[in-house]
Amino acid sequence: MTKINSSLHSSRRKSRKSHFSAPSSVRRVIMSAPLNKELREKYNVRSIPIRKDDEVMITRGSNKGREAKVTSVYRLKYLVHLERVSREKSNGQSVPIGIHPSKCVITKLKLDKDREDILARIKQGREIKAKGKET
């Protein structure tokens, strides 16, 4: 079998090394979360890098079905912390539970100029691709 993408390694060892030693800019892209059905129809985009102040719904784990706002994106650990999703320590202190962005669905985007440009760029590329398939 031939390699599909020659710039990526198919070796487990090298793939893991590149994943865990990835710079912050690459981690941002890895930490993408899918959009819910309404947003997917609206923007014609399947997933987008998660950011603070997005509203998400947890789809996996013991907190499944809970909707919350993203309070922090912890790129070093590949996790996001959500509002009111925490657990009690033995001394009574509350600590946020880290959740991987792929286990969430974005229900509301925090839009600014840059984010709108990203969505427009992806949508434009999709439309060109669709037009090419039709002819």
Phi, psi and omega in degrees: 000136181272157178287139180280311181241113185287346180274350178249148179271142176265355178288131180302316183299312183287326178295317178295319180298315181293328178292311186277348176248021181291143176288166184303323181295324179283323179299324178303315181290320178298325181275052177267147178238145178291153176268154178286172188303317182297313181293325179297318178293318184295312186261351183058038181229136183276313180215161183211148177303133183285152177214167180300145179078001170287152174254130185232162172239131181283132184251349182224156175091188184289341179263017183306134178093349181281137177255136182204167179262141179286122179265327176205149177249111185264086186295327182299323181258003184057045182227159169237145175254136184245154179295131178062017172249091185213172176228159181271133172278170183297334179271007176094352181286144181263130179238138180291145177269130179278134180232136179288137183301332180289345179264015178234160172235128180286124180256335179213127181268145170269105185267134169225184185303312182298316183294321178296322178297317179299312180298319180295319181296316180294316181299317180298316178298320179296319181294320179296317180297317179296321179295322179294326180286328182293320184278000000 
